PDB file of C-alpha atoms in Angstrom:
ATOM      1  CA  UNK A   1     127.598-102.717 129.128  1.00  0.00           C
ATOM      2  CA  UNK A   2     124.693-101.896 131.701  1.00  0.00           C
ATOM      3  CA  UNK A   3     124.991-101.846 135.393  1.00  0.00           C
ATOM      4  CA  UNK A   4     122.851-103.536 137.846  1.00  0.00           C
ATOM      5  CA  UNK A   5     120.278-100.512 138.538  1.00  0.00           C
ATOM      6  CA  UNK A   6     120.095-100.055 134.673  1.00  0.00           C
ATOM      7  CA  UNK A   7     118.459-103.854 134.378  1.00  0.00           C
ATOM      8  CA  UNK A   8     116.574-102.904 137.496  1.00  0.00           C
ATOM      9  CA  UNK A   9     114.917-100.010 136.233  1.00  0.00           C
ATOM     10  CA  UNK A  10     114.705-102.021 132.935  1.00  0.00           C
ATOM     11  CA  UNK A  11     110.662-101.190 132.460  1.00  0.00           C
ATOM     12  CA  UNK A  12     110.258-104.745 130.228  1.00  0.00           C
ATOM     13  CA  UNK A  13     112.657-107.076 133.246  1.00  0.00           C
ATOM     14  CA  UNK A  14     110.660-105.000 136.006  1.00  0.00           C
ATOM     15  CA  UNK A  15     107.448-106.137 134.604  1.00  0.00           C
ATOM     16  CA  UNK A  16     108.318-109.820 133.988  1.00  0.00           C
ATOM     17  CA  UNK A  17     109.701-109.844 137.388  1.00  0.00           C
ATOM     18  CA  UNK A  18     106.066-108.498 138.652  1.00  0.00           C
ATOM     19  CA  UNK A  19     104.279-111.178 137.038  1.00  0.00           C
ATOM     20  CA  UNK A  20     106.386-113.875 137.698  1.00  0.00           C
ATOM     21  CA  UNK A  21     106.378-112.794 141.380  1.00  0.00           C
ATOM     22  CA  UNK A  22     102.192-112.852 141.179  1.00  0.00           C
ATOM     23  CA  UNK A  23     101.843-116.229 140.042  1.00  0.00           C
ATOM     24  CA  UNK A  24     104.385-117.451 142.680  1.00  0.00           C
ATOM     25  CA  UNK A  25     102.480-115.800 144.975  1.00  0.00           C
ATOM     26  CA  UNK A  26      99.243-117.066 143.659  1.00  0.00           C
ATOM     27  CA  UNK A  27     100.347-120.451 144.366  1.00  0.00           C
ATOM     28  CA  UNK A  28     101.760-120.227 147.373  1.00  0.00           C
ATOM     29  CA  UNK A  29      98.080-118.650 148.596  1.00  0.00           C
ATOM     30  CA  UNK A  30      96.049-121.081 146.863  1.00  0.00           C
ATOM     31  CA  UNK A  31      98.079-124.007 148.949  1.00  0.00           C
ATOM     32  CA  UNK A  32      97.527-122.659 151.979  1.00  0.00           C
ATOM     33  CA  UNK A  33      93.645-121.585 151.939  1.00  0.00           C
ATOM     34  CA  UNK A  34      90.814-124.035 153.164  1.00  0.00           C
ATOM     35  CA  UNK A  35      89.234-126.319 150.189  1.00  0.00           C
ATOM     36  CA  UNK A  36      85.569-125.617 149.106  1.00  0.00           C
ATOM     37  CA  UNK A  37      83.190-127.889 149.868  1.00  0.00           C
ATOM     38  CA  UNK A  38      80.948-128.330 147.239  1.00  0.00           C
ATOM     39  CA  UNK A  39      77.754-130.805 147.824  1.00  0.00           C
ATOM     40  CA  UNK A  40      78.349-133.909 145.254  1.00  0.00           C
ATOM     41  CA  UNK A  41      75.119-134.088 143.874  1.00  0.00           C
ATOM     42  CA  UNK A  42      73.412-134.523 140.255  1.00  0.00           C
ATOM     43  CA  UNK A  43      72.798-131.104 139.907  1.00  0.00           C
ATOM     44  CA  UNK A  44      76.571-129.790 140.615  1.00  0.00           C
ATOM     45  CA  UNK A  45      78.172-132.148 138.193  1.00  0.00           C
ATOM     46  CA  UNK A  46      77.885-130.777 134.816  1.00  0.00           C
ATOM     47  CA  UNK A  47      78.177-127.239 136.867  1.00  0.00           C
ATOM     48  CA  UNK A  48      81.546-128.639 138.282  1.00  0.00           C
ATOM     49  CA  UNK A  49      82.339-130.036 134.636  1.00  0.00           C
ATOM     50  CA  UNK A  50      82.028-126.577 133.109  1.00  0.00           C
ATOM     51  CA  UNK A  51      84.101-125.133 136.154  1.00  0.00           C
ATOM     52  CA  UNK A  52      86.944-127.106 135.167  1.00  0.00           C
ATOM     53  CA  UNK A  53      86.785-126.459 131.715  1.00  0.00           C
ATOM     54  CA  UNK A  54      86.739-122.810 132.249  1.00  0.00           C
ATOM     55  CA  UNK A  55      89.646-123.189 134.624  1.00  0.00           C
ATOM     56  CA  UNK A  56      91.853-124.957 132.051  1.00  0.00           C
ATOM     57  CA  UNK A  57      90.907-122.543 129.695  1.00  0.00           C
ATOM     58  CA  UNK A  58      92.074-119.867 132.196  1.00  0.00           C
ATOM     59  CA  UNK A  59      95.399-121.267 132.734  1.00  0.00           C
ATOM     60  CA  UNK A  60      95.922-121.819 129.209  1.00  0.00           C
ATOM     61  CA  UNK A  61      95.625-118.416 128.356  1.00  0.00           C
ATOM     62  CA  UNK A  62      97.367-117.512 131.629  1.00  0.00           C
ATOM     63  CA  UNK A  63     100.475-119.966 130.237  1.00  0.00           C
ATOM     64  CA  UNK A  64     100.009-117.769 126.371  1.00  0.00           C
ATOM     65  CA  UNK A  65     100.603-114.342 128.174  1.00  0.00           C
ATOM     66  CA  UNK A  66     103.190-115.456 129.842  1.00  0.00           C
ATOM     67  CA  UNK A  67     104.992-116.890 127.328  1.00  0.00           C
ATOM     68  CA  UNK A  68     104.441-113.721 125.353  1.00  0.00           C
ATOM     69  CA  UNK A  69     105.981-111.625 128.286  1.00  0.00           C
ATOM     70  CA  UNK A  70     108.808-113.255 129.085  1.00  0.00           C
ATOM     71  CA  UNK A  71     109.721-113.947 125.292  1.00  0.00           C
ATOM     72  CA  UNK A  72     108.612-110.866 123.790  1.00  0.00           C
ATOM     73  CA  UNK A  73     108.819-110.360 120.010  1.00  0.00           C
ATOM     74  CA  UNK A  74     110.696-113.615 119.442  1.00  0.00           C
ATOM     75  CA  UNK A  75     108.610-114.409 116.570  1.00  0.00           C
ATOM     76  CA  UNK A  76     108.197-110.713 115.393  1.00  0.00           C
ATOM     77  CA  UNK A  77     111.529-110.504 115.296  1.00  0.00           C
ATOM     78  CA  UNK A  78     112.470-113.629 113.281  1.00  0.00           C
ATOM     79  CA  UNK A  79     110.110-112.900 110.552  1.00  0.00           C
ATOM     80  CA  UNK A  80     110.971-109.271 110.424  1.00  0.00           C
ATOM     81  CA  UNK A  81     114.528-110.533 109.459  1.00  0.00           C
ATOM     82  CA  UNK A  82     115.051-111.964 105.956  1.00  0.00           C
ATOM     83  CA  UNK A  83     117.351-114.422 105.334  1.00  0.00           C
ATOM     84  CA  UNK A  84     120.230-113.737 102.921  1.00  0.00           C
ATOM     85  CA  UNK A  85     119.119-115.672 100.053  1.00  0.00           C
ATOM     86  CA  UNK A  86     115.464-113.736 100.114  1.00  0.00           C
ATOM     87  CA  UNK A  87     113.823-113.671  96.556  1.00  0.00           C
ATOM     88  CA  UNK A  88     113.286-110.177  95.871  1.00  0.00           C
ATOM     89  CA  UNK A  89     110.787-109.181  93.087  1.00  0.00           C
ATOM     90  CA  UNK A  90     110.644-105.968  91.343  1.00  0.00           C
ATOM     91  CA  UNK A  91     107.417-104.037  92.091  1.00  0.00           C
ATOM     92  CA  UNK A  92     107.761-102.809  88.903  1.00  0.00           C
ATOM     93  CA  UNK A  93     108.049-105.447  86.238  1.00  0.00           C
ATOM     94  CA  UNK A  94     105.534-107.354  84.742  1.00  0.00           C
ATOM     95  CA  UNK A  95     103.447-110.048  86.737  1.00  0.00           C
ATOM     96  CA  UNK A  96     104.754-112.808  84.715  1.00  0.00           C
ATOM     97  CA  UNK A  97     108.624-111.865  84.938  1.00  0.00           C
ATOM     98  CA  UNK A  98     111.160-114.272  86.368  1.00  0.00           C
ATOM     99  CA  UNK A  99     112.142-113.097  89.973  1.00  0.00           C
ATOM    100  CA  UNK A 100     115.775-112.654  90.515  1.00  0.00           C
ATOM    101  CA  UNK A 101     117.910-113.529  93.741  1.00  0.00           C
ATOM    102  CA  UNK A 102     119.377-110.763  95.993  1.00  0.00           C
ATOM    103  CA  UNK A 103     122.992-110.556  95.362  1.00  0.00           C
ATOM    104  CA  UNK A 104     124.939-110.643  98.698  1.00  0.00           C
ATOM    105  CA  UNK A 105     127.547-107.684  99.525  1.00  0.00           C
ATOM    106  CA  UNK A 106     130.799-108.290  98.806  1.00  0.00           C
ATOM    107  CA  UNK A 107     132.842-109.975 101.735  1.00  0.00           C
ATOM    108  CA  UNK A 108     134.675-107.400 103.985  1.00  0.00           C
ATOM    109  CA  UNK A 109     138.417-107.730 103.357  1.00  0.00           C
ATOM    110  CA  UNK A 110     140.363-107.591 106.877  1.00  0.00           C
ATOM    111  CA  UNK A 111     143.551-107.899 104.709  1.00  0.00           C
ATOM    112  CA  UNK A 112     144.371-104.480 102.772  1.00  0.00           C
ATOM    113  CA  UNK A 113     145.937-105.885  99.834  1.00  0.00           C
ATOM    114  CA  UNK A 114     143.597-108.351  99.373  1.00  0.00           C
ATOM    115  CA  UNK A 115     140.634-105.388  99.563  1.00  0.00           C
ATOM    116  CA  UNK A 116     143.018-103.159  97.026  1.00  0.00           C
ATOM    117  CA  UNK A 117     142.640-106.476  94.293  1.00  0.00           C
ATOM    118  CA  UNK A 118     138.976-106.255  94.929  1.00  0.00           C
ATOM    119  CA  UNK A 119     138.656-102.504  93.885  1.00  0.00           C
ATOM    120  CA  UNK A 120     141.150-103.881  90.989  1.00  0.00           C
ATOM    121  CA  UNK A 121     138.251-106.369  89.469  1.00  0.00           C
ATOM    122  CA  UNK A 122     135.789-103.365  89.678  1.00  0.00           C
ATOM    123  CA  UNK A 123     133.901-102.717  86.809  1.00  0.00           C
ATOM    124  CA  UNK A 124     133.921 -99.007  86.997  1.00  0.00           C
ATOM    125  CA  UNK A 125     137.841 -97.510  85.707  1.00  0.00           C
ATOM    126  CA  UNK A 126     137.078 -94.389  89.354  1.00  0.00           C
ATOM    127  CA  UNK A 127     136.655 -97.880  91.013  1.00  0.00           C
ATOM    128  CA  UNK A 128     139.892 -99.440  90.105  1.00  0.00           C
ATOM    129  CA  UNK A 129     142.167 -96.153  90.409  1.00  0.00           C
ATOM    130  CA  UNK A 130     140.494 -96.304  94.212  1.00  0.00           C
ATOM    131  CA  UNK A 131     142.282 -99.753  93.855  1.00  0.00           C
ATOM    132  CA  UNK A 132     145.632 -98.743  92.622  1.00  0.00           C
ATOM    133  CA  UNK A 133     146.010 -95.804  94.726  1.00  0.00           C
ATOM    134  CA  UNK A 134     145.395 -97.991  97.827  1.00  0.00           C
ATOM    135  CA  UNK A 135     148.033 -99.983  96.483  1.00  0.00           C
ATOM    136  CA  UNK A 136     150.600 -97.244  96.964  1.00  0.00           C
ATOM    137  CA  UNK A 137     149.509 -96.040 100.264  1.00  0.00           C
ATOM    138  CA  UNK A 138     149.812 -99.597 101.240  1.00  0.00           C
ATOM    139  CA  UNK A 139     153.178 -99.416 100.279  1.00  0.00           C
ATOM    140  CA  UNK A 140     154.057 -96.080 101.431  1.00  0.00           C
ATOM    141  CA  UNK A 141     152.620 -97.936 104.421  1.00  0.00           C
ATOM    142  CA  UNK A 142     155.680-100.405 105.134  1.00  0.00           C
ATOM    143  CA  UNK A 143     153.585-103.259 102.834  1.00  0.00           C
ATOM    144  CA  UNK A 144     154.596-105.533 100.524  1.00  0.00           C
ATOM    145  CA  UNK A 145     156.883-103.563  96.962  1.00  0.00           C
ATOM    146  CA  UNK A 146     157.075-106.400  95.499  1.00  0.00           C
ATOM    147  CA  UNK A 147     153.513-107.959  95.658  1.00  0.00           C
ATOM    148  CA  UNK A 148     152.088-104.542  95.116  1.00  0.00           C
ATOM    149  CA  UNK A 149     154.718-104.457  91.607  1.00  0.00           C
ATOM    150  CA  UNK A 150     154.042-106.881  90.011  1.00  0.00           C
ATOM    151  CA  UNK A 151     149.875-105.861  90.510  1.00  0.00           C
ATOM    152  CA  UNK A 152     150.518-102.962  89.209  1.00  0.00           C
ATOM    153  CA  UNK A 153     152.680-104.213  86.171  1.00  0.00           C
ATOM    154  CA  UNK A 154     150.171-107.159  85.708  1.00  0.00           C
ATOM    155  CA  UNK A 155     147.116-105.096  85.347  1.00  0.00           C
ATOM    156  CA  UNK A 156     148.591-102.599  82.936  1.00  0.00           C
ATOM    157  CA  UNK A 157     149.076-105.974  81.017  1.00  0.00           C
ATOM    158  CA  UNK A 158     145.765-106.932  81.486  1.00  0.00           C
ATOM    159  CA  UNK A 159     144.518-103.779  80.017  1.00  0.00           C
ATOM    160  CA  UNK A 160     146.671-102.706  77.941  1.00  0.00           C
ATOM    161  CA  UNK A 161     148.623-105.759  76.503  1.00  0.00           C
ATOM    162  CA  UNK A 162     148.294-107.170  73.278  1.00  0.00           C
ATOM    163  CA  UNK A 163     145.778-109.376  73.687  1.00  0.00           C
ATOM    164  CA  UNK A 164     143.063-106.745  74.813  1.00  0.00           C
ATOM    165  CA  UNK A 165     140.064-106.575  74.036  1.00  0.00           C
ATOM    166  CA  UNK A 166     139.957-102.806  73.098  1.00  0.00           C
ATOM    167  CA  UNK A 167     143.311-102.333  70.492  1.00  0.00           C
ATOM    168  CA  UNK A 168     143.654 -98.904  68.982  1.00  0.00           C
ATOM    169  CA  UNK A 169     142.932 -97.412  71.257  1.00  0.00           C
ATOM    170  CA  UNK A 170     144.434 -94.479  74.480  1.00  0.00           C
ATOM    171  CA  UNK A 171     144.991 -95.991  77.578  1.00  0.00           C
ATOM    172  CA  UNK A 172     142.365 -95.729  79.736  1.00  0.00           C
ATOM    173  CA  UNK A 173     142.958 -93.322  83.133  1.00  0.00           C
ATOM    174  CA  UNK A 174     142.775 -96.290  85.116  1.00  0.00           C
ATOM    175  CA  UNK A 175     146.119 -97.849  83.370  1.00  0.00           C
ATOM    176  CA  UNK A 176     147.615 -94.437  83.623  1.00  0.00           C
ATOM    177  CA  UNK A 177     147.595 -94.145  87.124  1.00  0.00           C
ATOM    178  CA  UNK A 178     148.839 -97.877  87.605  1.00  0.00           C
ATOM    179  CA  UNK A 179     151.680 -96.917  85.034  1.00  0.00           C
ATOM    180  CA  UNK A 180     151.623 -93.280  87.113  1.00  0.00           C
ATOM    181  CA  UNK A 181     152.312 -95.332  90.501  1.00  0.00           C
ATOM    182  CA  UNK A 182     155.025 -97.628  89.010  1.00  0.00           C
ATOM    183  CA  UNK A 183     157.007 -95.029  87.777  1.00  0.00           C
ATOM    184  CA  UNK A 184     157.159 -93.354  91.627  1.00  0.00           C
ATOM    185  CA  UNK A 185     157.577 -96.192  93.942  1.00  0.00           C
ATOM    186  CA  UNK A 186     160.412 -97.594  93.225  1.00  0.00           C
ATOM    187  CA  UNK A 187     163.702 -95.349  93.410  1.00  0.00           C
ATOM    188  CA  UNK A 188     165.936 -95.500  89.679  1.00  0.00           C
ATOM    189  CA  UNK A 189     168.634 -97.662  91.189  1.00  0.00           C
ATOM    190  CA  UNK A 190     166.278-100.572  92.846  1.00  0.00           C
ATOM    191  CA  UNK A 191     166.275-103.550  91.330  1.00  0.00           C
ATOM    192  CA  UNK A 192     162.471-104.476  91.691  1.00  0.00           C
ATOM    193  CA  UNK A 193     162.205-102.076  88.195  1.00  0.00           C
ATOM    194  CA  UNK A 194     162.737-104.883  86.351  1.00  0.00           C
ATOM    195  CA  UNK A 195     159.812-106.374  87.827  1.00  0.00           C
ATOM    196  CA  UNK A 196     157.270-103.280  85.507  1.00  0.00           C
ATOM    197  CA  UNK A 197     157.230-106.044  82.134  1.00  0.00           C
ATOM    198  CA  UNK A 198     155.304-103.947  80.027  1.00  0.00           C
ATOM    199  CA  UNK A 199     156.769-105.673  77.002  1.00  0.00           C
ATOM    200  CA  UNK A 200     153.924-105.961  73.798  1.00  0.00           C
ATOM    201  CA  UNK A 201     151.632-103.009  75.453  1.00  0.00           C
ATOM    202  CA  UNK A 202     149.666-101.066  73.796  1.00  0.00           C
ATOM    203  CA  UNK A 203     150.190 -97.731  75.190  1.00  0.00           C
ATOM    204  CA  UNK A 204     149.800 -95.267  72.228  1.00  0.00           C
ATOM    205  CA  UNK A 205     148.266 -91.690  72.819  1.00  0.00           C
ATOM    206  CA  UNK A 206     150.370 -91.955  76.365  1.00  0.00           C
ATOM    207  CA  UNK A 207     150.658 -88.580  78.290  1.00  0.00           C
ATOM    208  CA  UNK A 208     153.173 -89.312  81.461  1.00  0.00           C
ATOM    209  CA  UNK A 209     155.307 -87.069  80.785  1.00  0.00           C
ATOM    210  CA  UNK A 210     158.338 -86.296  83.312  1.00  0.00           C
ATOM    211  CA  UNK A 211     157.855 -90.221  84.915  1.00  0.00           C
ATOM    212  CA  UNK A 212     161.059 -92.246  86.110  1.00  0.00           C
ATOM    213  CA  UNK A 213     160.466 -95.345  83.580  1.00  0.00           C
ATOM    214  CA  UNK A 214     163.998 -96.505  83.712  1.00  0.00           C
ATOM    215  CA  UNK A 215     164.750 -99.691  83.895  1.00  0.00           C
ATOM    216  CA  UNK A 216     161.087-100.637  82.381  1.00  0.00           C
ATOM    217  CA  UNK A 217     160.916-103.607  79.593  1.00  0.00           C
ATOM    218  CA  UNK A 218     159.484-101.691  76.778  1.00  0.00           C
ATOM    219  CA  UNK A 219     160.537-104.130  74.465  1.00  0.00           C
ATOM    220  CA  UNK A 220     158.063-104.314  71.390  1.00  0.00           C
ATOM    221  CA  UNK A 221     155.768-101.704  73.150  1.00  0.00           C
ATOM    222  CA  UNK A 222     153.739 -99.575  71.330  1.00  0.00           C
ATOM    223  CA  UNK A 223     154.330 -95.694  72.362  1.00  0.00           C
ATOM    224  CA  UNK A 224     153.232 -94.025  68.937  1.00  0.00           C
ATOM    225  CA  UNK A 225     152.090 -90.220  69.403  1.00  0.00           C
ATOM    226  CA  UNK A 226     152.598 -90.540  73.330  1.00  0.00           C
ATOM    227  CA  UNK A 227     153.873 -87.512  75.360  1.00  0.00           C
ATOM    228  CA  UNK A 228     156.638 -88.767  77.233  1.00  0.00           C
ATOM    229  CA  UNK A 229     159.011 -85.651  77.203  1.00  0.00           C
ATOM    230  CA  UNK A 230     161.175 -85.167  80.021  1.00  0.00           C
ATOM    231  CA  UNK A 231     160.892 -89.197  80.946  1.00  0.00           C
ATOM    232  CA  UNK A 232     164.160 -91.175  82.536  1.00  0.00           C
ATOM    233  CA  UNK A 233     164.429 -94.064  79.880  1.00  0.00           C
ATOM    234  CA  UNK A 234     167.774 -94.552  81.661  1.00  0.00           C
ATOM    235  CA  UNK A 235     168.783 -98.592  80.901  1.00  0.00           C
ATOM    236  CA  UNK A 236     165.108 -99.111  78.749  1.00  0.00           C
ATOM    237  CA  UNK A 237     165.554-101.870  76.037  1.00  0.00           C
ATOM    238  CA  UNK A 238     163.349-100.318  73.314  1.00  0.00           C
ATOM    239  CA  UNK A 239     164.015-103.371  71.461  1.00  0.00           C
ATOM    240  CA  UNK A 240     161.024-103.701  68.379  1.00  0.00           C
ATOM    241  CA  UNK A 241     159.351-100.286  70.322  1.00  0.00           C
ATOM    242  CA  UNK A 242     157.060 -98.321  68.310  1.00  0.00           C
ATOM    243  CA  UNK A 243     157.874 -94.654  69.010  1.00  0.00           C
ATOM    244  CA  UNK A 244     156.520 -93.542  65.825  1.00  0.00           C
ATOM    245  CA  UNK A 245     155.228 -89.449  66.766  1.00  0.00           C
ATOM    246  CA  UNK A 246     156.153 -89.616  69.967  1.00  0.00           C
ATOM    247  CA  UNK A 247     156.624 -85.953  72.470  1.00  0.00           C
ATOM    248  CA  UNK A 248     160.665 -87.284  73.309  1.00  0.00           C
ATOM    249  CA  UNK A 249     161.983 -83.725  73.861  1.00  0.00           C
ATOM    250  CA  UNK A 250     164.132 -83.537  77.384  1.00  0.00           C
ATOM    251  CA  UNK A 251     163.815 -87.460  77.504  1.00  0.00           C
ATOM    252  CA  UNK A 252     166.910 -89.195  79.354  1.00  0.00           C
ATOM    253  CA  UNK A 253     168.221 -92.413  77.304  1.00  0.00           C
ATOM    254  CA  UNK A 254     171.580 -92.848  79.293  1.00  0.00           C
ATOM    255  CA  UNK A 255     172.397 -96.664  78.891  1.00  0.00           C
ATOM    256  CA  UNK A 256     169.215 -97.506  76.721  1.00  0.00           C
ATOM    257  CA  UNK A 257     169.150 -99.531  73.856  1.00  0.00           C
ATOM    258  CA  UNK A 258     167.238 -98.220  70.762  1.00  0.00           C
ATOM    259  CA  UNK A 259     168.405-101.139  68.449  1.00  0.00           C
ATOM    260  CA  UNK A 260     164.963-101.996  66.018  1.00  0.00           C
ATOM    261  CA  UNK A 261     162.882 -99.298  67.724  1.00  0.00           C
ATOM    262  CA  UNK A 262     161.220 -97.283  65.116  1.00  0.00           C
ATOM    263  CA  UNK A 263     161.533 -93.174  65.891  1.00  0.00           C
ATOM    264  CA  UNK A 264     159.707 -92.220  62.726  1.00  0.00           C
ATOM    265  CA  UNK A 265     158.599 -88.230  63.188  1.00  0.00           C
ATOM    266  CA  UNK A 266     159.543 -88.645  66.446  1.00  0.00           C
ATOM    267  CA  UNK A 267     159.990 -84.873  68.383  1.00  0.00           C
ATOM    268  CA  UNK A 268     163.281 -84.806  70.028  1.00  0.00           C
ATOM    269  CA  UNK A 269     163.541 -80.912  71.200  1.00  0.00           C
ATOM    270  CA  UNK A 270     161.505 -78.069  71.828  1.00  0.00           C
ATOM    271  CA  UNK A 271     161.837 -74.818  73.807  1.00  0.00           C
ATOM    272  CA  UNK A 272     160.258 -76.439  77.112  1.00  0.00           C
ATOM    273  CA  UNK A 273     161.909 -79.634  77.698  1.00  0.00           C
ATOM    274  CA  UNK A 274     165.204 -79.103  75.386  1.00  0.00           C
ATOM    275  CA  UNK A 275     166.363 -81.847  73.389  1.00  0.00           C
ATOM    276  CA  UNK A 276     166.252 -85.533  74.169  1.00  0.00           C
ATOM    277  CA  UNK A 277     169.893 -86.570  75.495  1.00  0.00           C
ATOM    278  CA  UNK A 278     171.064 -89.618  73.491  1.00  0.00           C
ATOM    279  CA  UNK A 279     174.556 -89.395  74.418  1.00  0.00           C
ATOM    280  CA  UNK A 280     175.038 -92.227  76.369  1.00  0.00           C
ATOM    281  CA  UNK A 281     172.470 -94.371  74.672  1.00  0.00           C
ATOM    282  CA  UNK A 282     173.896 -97.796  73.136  1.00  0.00           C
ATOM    283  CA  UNK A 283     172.445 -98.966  69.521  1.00  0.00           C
ATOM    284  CA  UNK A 284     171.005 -95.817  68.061  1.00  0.00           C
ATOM    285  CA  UNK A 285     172.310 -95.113  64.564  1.00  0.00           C
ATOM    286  CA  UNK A 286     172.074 -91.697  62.628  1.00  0.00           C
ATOM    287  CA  UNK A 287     169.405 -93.292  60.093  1.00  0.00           C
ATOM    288  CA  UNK A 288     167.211 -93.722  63.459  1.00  0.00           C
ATOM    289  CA  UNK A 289     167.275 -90.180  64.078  1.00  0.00           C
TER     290      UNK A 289
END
């Protein structure tokens, strides 16, 4: 905010207040002075003609420059500043190439889970992690668990669900850190877990190893070849999972169901992890193992 002496010393109001002060001036002087007398004769009228239009001309211009001073770079300004939908051509292409349309920034988000679901339609995976991680510090934050869950769970869907686009394939970095972030919100014993449906995912090649996942709906999932030793499957229903391969040594099953999950050359034990404790898992038979 400027003070009064700033807008006096203000060199562009001093000098508007200059010229506005001459012309008042001006024509206060020219009331007050005698009038000319100038003979009316043949001679002096086409003079007197030519004085008036030079005087009109005068005070046109006079009326220009001051419009110009006291609006200065009004229309500079204007067409200095393009309008959003300007048609920008590339320099570079071809004279007879179609000119494309400016694409506007993306609207600033004032809400920050709305912002984090931006990030989460990025095309770029660094992009969408950006996303997810703002997610959890929204959380960590006092925000919403259960809004910021069910994201999470969705997108891992969306990515890595059956109907994907990209089967047979690892899990992208971007749905391990959503899976990553899942697995450490929520405490074992709160019942939002239930909200993480990764039922019919595609998560083969995995590597989370030492996560919380209990409680998870893993039902039909497929976890072939992951690394998931040391994991809490505490209460998982591996109902129709594919665990096929999969790193299971130090894994916790207490009060998870195994019934139709296929453990196929599964690794239960080795020296770093131990083995995988099964002893209070429900529908596991010795043929699974």
């Amino acid at each position: 905010m400027r003070t009064a002496p700033e807008y006096i010393l203000n060199p562009a109001l001093r000098d508007r207040t200059w010229f506005i002060a001459a012309i008042v001036l001006g024509g206060v002087w020219g009331f007050n002075v005698e009038p000319l007398h100038i003979p009316a004769d043949e001679n002096t009228l086409s003079g007197l003609k030519l004085l008036a239009w030079l005087i009109v001309a005068v005070l046109c211009l006079c009326l220009v420059i001051m419009a110009w001073v006291l609006f200065p770079g009004g229309g500079r300004e204007a067409a200095s500043v393009a309008p959003p939908s300007v048609i920008i051509k590339d320099m570079t292409a071809p004279a007879d190439a179609p000119v494309a349309a400016a694409q506007p920034d993306p609207p600033q988000r004032n809400d920050p889970f709305l912002a984090a679901l931006d990030y989460l339609g990025h095309g770029q995976a660094t992009v969408r992690i950006g996303g997810i991680l703002a997610l959890e510090r929204l959380v960590r934050q006092g925000g919403d668990l259960r809004a910021c869950t069910g994201t999470l769970a969705a997108y891992v869907q969306q990515w890595a669900g059956e109907d994907c686009e990209k089967p047979n394939r690892r899990p992208g970095y971007d749905v391990v850190a959503a899976l990553a972030v899942l697995s450490r919100l929520l405490p074992s014993s709160d019942p939002l877990r239930n909200l993480a449906d990764l039922r019919r995912t595609r998560l083969a090649g995995l590597e989370l190893p030492d996560a919380d996942l209990s409680r998870f709906h893993l039902e039909h999932a497929d976890l072939s070849g992951a690394d998931l030793r040391g994991v809490n499957f505490g209460g998982v229903n591996f109902r129709g999972a594919d665990l096929r391969g999969a790193q299971l040594s130090g894994a916790v099953f207490t009060g998870a169901s195994l019934r139709g999950a296929d453990l196929t050359g599964a690794v239960l034990s080795d020296d770093e992890f131990g083995p995988a404790d099964f002893s209070k898992a429900g529908n596991i038979s010795a043929a699974q193992l």
